[in-house]
Short mmCIF file of C-alpha atoms and ligand atoms in Angstrom, two decimals:
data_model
loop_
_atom_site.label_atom_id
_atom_site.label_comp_id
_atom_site.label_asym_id
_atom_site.label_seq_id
_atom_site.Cartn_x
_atom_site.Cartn_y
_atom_site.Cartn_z
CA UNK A 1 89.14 111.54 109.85
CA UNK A 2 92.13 109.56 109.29
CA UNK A 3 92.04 106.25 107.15
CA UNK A 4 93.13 102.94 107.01
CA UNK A 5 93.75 100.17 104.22
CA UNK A 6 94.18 97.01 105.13
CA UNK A 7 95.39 93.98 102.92
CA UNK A 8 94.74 90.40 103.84
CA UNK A 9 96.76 87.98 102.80
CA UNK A 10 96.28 83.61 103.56
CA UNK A 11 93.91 81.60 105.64
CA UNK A 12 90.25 82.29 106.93
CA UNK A 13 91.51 82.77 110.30
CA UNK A 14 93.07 85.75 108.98
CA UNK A 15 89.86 86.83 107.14
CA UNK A 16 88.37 86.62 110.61
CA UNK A 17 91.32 88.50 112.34
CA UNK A 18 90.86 91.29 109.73
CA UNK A 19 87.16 91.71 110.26
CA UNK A 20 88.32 92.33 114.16
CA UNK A 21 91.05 94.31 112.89
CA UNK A 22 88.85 96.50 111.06
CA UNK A 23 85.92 96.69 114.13
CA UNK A 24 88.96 97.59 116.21
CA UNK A 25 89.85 100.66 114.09
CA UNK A 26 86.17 101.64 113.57
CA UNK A 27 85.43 102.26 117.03
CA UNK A 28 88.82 104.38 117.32
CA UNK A 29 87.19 106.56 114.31
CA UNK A 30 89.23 105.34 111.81
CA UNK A 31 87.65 105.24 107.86
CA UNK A 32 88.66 102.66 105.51
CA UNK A 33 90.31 104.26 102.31
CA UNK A 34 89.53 102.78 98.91
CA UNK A 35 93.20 102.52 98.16
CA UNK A 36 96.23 102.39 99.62
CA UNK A 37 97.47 105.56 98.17
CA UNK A 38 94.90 107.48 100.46
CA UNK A 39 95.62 105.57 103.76
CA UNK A 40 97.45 107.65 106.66
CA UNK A 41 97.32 103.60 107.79
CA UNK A 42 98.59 101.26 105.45
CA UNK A 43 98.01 97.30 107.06
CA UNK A 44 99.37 93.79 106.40
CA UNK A 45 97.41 90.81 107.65
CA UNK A 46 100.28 88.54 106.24
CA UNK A 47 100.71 85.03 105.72
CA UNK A 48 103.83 82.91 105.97
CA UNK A 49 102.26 79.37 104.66
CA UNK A 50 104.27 78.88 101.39
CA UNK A 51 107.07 81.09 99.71
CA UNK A 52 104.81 82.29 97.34
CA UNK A 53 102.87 83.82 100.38
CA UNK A 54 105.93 85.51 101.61
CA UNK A 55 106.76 86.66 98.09
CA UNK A 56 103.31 88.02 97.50
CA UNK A 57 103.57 89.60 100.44
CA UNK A 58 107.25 91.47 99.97
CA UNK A 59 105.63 93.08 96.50
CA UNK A 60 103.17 94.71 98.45
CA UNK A 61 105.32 95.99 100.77
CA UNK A 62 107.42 98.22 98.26
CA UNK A 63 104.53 100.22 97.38
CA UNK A 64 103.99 100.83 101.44
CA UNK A 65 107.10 101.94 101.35
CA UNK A 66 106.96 104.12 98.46
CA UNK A 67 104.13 105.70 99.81
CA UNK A 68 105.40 106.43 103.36
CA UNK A 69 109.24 107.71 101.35
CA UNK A 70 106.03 109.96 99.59
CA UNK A 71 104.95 111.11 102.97
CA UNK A 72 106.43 109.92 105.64
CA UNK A 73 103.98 110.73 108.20
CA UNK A 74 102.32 107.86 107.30
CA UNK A 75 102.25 104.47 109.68
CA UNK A 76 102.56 101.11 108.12
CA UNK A 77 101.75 97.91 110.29
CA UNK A 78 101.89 94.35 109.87
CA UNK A 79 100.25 91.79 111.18
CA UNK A 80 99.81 87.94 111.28
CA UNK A 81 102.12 84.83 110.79
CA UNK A 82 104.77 86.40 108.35
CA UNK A 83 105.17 88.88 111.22
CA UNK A 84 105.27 86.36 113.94
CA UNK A 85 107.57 84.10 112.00
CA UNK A 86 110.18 87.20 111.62
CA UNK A 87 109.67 89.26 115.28
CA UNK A 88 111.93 91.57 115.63
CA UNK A 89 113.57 91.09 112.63
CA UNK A 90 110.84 92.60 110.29
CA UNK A 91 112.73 96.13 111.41
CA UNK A 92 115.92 95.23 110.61
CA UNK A 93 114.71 93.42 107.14
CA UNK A 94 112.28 96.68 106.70
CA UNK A 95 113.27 99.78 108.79
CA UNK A 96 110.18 101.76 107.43
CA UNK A 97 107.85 99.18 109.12
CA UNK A 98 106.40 101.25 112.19
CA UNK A 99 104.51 98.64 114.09
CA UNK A 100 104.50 94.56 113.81
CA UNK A 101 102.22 92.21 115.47
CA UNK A 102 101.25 88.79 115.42
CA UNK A 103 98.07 87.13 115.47
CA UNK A 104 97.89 87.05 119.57
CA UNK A 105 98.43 90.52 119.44
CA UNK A 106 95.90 92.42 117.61
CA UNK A 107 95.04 94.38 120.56
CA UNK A 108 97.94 95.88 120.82
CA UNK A 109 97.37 97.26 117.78
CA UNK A 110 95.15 99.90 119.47
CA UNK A 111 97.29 100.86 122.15
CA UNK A 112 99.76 101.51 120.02
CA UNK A 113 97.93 103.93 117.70
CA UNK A 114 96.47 105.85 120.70
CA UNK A 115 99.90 106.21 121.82
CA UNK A 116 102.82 108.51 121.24
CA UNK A 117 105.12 106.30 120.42
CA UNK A 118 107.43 107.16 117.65
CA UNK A 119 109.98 104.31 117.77
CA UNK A 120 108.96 101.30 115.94
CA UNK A 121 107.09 98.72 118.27
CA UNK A 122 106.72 95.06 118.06
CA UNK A 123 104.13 92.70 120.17
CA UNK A 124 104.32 88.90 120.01
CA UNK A 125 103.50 87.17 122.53
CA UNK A 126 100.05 84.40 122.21
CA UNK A 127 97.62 86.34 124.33
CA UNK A 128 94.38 87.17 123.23
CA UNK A 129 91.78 85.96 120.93
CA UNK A 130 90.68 88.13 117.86
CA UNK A 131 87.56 86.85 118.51
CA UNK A 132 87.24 89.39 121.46
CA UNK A 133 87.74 91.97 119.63
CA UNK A 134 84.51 94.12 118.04
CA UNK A 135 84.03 93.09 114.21
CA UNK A 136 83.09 94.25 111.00
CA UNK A 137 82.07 91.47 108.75
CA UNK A 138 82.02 92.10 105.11
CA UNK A 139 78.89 90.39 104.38
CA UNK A 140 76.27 90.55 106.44
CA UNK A 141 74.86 87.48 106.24
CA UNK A 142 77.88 85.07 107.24
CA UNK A 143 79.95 84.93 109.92
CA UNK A 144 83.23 83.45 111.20
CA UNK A 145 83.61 82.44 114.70
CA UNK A 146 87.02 81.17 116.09
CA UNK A 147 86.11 78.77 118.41
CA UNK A 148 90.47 78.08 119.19
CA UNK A 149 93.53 79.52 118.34
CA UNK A 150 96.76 77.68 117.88
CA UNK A 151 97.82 74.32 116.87
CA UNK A 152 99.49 71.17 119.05
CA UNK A 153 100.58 69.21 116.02
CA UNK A 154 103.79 68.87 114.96
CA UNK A 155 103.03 68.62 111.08
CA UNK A 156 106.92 68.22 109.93
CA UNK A 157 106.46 71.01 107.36
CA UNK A 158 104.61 73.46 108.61
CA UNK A 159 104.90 77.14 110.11
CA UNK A 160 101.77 77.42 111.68
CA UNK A 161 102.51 76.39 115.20
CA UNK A 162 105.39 78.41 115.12
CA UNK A 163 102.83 81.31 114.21
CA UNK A 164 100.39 80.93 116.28
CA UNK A 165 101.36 79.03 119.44
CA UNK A 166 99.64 76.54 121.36
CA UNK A 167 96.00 75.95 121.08
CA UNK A 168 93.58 77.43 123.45
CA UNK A 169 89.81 77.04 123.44
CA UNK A 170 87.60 79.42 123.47
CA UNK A 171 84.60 78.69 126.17
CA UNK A 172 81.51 77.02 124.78
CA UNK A 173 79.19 79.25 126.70
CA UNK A 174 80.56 82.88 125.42
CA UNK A 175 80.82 81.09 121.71
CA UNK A 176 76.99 80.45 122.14
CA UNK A 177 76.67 83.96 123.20
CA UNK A 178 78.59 85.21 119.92
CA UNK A 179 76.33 82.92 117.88
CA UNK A 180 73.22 84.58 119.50
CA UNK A 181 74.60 87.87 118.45
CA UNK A 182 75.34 87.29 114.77
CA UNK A 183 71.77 85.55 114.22
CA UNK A 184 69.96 88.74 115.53
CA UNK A 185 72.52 91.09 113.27
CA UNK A 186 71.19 89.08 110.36
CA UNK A 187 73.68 86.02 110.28
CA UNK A 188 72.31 82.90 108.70
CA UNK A 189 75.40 80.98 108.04
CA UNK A 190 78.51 80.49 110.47
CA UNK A 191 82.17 79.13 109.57
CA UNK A 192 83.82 77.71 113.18
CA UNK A 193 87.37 78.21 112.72
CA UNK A 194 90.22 76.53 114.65
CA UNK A 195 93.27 74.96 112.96
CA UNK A 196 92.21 72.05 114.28
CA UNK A 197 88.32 72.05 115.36
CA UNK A 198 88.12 68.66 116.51
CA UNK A 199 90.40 68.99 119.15
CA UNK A 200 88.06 71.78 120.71
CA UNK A 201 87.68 72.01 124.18
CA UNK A 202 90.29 69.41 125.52
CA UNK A 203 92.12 72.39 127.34
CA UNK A 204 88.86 73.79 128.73
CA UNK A 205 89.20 73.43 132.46
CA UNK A 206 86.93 70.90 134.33
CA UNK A 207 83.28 71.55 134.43
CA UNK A 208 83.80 73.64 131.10
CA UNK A 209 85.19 70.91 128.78
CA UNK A 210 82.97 70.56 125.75
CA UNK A 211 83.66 68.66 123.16
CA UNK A 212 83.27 69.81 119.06
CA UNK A 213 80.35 67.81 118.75
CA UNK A 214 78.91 69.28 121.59
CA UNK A 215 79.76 72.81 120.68
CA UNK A 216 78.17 71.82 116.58
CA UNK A 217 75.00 71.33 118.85
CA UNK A 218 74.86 74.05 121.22
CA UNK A 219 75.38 76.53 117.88
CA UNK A 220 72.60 74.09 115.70
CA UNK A 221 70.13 75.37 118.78
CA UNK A 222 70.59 79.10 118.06
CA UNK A 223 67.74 80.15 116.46
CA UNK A 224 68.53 81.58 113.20
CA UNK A 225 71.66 79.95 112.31
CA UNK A 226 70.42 78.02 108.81
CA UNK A 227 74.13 76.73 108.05
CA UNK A 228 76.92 75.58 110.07
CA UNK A 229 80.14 75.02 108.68
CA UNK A 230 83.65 74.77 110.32
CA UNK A 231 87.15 74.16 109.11
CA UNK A 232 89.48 72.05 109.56
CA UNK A 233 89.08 68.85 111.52
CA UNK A 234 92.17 66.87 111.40
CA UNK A 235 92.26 63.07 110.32
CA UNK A 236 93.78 61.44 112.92
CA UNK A 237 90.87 62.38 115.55
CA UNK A 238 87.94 62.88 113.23
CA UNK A 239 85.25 61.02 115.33
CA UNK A 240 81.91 59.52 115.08
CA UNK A 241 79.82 61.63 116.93
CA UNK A 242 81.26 64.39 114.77
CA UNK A 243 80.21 62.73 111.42
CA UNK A 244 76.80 61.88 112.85
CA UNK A 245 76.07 65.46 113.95
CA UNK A 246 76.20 66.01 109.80
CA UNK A 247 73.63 63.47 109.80
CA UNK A 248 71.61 64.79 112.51
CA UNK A 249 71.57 68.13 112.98
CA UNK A 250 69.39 70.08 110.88
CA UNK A 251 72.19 73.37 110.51
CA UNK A 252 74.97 71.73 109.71
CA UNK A 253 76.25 71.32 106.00
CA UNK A 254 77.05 68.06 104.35
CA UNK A 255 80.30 68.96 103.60
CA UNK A 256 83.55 67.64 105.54
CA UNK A 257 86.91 69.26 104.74
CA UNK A 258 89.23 66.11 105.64
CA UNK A 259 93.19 67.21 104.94
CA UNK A 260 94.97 64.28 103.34
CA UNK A 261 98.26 65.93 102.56
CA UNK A 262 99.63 62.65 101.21
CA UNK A 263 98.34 59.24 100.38
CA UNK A 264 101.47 57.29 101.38
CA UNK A 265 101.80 56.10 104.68
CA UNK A 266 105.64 56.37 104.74
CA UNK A 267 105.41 59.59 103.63
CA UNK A 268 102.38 60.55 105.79
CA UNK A 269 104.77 59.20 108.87
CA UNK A 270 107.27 62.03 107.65
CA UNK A 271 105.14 64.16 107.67
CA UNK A 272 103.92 63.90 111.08
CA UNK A 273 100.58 63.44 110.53
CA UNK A 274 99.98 60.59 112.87
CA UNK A 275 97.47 58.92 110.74
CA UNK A 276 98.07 56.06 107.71
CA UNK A 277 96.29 55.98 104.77
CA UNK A 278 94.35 53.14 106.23
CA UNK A 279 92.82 55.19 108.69
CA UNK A 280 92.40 57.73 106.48
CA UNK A 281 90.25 55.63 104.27
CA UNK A 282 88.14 54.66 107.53
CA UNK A 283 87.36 57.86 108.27
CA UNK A 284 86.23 58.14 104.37
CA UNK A 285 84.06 54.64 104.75
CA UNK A 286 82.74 56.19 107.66
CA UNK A 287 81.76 59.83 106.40
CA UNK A 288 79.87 57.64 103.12
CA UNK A 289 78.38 55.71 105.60
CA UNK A 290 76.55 58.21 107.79
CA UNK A 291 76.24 60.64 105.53
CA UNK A 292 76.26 59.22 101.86
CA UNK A 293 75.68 62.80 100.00
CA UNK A 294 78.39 64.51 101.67
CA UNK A 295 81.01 66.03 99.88
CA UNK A 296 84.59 65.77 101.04
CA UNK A 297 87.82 67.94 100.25
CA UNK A 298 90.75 67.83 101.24
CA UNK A 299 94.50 69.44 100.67
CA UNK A 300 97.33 67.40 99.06
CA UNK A 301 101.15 68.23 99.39
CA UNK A 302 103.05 67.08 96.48
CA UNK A 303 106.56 67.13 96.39
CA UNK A 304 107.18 66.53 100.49
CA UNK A 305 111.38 65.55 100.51
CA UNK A 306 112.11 61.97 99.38
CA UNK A 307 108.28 61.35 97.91
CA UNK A 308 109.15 58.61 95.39
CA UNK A 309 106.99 58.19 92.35
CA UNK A 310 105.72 55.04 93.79
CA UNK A 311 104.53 56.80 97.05
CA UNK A 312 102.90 59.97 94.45
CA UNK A 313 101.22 57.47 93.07
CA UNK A 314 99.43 56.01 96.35
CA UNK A 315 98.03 59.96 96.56
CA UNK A 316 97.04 59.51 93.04
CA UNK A 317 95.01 55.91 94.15
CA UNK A 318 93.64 57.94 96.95
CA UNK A 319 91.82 60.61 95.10
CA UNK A 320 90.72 58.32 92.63
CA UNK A 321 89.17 56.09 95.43
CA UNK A 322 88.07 58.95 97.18
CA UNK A 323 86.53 61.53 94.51
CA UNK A 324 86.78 64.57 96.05
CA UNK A 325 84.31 67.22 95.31
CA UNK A 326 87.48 69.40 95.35
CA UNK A 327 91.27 69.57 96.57
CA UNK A 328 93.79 72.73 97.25
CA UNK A 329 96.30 71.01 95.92
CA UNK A 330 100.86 72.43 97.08
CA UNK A 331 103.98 72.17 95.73
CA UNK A 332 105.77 71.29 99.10
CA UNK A 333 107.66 74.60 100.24
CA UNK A 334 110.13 74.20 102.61
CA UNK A 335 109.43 76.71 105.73
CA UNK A 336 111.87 78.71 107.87
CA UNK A 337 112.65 76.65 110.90
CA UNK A 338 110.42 73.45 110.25
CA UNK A 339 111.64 69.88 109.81
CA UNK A 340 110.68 69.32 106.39
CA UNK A 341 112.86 71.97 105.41
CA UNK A 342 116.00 70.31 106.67
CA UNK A 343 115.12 67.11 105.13
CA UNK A 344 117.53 65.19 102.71
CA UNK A 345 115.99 64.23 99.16
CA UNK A 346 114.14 67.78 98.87
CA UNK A 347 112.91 66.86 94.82
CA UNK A 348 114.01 69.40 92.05
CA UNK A 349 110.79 71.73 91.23
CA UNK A 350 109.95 70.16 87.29
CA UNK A 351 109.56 67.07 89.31
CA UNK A 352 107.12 68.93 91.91
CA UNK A 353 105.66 70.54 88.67
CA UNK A 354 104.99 67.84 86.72
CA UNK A 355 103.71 65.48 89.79
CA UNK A 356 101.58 68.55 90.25
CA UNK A 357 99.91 68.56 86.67
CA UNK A 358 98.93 64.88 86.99
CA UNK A 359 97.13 65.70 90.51
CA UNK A 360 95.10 68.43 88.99
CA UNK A 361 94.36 66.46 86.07
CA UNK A 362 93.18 63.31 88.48
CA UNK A 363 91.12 65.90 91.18
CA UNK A 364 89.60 67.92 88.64
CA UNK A 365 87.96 64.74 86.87
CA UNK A 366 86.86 62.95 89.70
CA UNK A 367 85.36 66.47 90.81
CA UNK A 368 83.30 66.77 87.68
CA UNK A 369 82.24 63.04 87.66
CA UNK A 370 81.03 63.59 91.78
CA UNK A 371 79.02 66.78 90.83
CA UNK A 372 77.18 65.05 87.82
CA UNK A 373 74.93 63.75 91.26
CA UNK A 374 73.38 67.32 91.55
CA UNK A 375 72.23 67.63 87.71
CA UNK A 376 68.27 67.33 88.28
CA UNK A 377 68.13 68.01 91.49
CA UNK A 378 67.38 71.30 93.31
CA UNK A 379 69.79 72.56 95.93
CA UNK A 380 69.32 75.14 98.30
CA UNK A 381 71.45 78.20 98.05
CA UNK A 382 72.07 81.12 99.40
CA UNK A 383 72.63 84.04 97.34
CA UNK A 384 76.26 85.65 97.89
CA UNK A 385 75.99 88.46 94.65
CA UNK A 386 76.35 88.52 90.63
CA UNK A 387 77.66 85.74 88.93
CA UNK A 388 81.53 86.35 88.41
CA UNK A 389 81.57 85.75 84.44
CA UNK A 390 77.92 87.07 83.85
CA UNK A 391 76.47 89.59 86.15
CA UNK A 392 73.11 88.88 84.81
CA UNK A 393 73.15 85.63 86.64
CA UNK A 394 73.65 85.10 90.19
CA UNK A 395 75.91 83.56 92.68
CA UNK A 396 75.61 81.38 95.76
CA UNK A 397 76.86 78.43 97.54
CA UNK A 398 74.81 75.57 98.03
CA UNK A 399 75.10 73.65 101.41
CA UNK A 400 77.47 70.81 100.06
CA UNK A 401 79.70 74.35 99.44
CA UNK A 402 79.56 73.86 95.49
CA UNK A 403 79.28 77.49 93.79
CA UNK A 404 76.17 77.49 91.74
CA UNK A 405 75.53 80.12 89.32
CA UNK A 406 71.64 80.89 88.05
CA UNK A 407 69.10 82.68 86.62
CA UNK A 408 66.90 84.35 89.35
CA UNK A 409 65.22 86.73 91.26
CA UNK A 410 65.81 86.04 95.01
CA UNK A 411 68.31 89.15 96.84
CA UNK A 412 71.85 89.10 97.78
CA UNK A 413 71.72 87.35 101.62
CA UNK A 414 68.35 84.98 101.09
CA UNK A 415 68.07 81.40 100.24
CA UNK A 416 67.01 80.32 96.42
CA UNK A 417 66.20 77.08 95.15
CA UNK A 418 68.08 75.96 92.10
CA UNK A 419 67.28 73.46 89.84
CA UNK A 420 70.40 72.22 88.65
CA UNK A 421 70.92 71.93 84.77
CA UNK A 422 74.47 71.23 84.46
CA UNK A 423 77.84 70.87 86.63
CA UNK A 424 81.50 71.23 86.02
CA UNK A 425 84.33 70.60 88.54
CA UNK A 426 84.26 73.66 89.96
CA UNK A 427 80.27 75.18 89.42
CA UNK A 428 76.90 74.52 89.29
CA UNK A 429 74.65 76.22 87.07
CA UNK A 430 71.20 76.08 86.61
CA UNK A 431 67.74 78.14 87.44
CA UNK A 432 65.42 79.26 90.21
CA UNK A 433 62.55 77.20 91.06
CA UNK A 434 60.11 79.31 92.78
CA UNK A 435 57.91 76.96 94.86
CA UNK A 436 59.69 73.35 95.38
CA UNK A 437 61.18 71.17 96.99
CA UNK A 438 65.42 70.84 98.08
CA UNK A 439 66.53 67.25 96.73
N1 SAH B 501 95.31 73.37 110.01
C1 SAH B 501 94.97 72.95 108.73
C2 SAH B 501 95.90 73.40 107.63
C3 SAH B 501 96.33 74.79 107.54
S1 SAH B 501 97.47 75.10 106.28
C4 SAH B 501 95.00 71.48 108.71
O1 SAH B 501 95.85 70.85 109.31
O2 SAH B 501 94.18 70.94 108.02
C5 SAH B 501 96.58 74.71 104.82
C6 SAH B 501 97.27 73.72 103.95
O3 SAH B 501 98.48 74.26 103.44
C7 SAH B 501 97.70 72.44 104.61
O4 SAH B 501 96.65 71.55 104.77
C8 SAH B 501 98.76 71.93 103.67
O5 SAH B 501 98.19 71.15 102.64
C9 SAH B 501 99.32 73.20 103.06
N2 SAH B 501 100.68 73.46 103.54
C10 SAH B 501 101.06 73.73 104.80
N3 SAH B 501 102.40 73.88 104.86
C11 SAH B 501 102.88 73.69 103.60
C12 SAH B 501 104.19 73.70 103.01
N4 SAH B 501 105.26 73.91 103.74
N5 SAH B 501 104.29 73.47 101.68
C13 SAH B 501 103.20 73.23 100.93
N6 SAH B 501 101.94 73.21 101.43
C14 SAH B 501 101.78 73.43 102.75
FE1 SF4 B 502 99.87 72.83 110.35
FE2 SF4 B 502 99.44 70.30 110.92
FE3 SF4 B 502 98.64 72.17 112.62
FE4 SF4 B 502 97.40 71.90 110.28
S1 SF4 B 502 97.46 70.38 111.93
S2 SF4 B 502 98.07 73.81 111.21
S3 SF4 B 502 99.04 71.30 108.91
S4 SF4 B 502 100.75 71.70 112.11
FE1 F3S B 503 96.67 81.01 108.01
FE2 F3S B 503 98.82 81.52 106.61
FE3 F3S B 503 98.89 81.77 109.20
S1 F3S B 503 97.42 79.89 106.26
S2 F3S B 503 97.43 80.32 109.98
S3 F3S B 503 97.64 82.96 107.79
S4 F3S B 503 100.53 81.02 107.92
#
């Protein structure tokens, strides 16, 4: 049988792309090899976000090509947006690359395996969705579902549109259908992924448009589905009747992931991001309104070209006001053909650093002050394995997305209930309550 490895780098769009990836080989007979040392296939799923991605990413790639200089009948592919950002060019950076594809082009992945092509081949055109493709999750219990591919905003320093093209919806009827499926394979808890979910459904054509809040319905009625979550909506059109369906429908988690990238409005106008940090904090009033217990992240860009300390320090008011349950928190990386990166004032990296430090410092202790709420209370959660730093204990998330660790009994892929005892930024911890009630 011949064997793959496959190495996934970035986003959880490409965690979903993989798990097609992976279905797509299965069903040509291909076996997954522990290590990449025993793979006649060695795979990229690459990323092209930040530098450090592409960096990452580059390391990895020496050993491929040690292995195939080892034996060179082996085939090495890469796919995803460090791929798409480079076309044609990945063969003349790296000539022992046999087969590059981006992420509209996982299909052609197949064809060209079953084929007996021996010239290096390259496919990147936006075509098809991954979701299409057969999958093989890695936990049986949770799902992804990519309800849209593809991005229309022009964020000023960001690759992804350049990566993966326009945005096209995926019907609401066949994602209801997919939904079905995973519930009776087992699935209690489904991730909707779309660089921009709330935007759903605005190319659908007439007759099929649907809107997200619609679609956060129609999945909420599938019978089996316990949790819904989805990632990310975009600030500037965040709307009501999405925030209500947190507050109304029994599936889906409290737990909004609302990007704030910067907390200056000059600097948010730089950035593209067609929102202020007025409406930003609307959006906020009106999340604590509807929903009072839900938790909100975000992501934060420090460093963007020409941020003054004055302007850091609006982001610094933000998260303060704000108290995120937790923030991904970048060091602004200028990107290969993106605005940003052309931008005077680009700020020397101890500044980036440092700015950096006094984030963290700011989103970490607002974190832990937010999760003091769930001491004494008893969450539900459902149980993803052993606990990372004692595998006595076990791990889960609970449905405002908080790791809790605890002692208990209940197996991998159920729902415990956890009393809470104690909460840092990061983790819950606390023990399993046999018969009682979720507060
Ligand atoms: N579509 C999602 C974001 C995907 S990228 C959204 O708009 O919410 C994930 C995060 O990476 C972004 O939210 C941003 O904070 C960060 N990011 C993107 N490009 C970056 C860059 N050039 N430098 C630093 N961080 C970046
Ligand atoms: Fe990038 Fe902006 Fe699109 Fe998000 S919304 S993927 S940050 S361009
Ligand atoms: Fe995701 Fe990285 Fe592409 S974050 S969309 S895999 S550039």
């Amino acid at each position: 049988m011949r064997r793959y490895h496959l190495t996934t780098f970035g986003c959880q769009m490409n965690e979903h792309d993989s798990e097609r990836m992976k279905g797509m080989l299965d069903s040509l007979g291909y076996g997954e090899a522990a290590e990449r040392s025993e793979a006649d296939l060695i795979l990229f799923n690459t990323c092209s976000i930040r530098e450090s991605a592409d960096t990452r990413f580059v390391a990895h790639l020496g050993e491929a090509k040690r292995l195939k200089s080892e034996d060179p009948s082996r085939v090495i592919g890469v796919g995803g947006c460090w791929s798409q950002s480079l076309k044609e060019k990945v063969f003349e950076q790296f000539p022992f690359v046999d087969v590059a594809f981006g992420p509209g082009q996982v299909h052609r992945l197949a064809e060209f395996l079953t084929s007996d092509s021996l010239t290096a081949q390259g496919y990147f055109e936006f075509e098809g969705f991954t979701g299409h493709l057969p999958m093989r999750r890695a936990r049986d219990f949770q799902g992804w579902m990519q309800i849209s591919v593809g991005c229309n905003c022009v964020c000023s320093y960001c690759i992804v549109p350049s990566t993966r093209g326009r945005e096209v919806s995926r019907p609401a009827a066949e994602l209801v259908a997919e939904a079905e499926r995973l519930a009776a394979d087992g699935v209690r808890e489904v991730t909707l992924l779309g660089q921009n979910v709330n935007s759903y459904g605005r190319d659908l054509p007439k007759g099929e448009k649907t809107t997200f809040a619609e679609l956060l319905a129609l999945v909420d009625a599938v019978d089996g589905i316990d949790r819904i979550r989805y990632t990310s909506p975009h600030p500037k059109d965040i709307r009501e009747d999405v925030v209500r369906a947190h507050a109304e429908l029994p599936g889906v988690c409290p737990h909004i992931h609302l990007p704030l990238q910067s907390g200056s409005s000059r600097v948010l106008k730089a950035m593209r991001r067609t929102y202020n940090r007025e409406r930003y904090m609307d959006r906020v009033a009106l999340i604590r309104e509807l929903v009072p217990d839900c938790s909100i992240t975000t992501d934060i860009i420090v460093g963007f070209p020409g941020e003054t300390e004055a302007e850091f320090a609006e982001t610094l008011e933000v998260c303060e006001e704000v108290g995120y349950d937790s923030a991904f928190t970048f060091v602004f990386s200028p990107r290969r053909g993106t605005e940003a990166a052309e931008l005077d004032g680009q700020l020397p990296h101890p500044v980036k650093r440092e700015r950096m430090e006094r984030l963290v410092a700011v989103v970490q202790r607002r974190a832990r002050e937010r999760a003091q709420r769930f001491v004494g209370r008893t969450v539900e959660v459902l149980v993803e394995g052993p606990s990372r730093t004692d595998p006595s204990r076990l791990r889960g998330r609970d449905r405002h997305n908080k790791t809790v660790n605890f002692e208990g009994l209940t197996a991998v892929g159920e729902l415990a209930h956890v009393e809470v005892t104690s909460a840092t930024s990061t983790t819950l911890a606390g023990e399993e309550r046999l018969l009682s009630r979720i507060g």
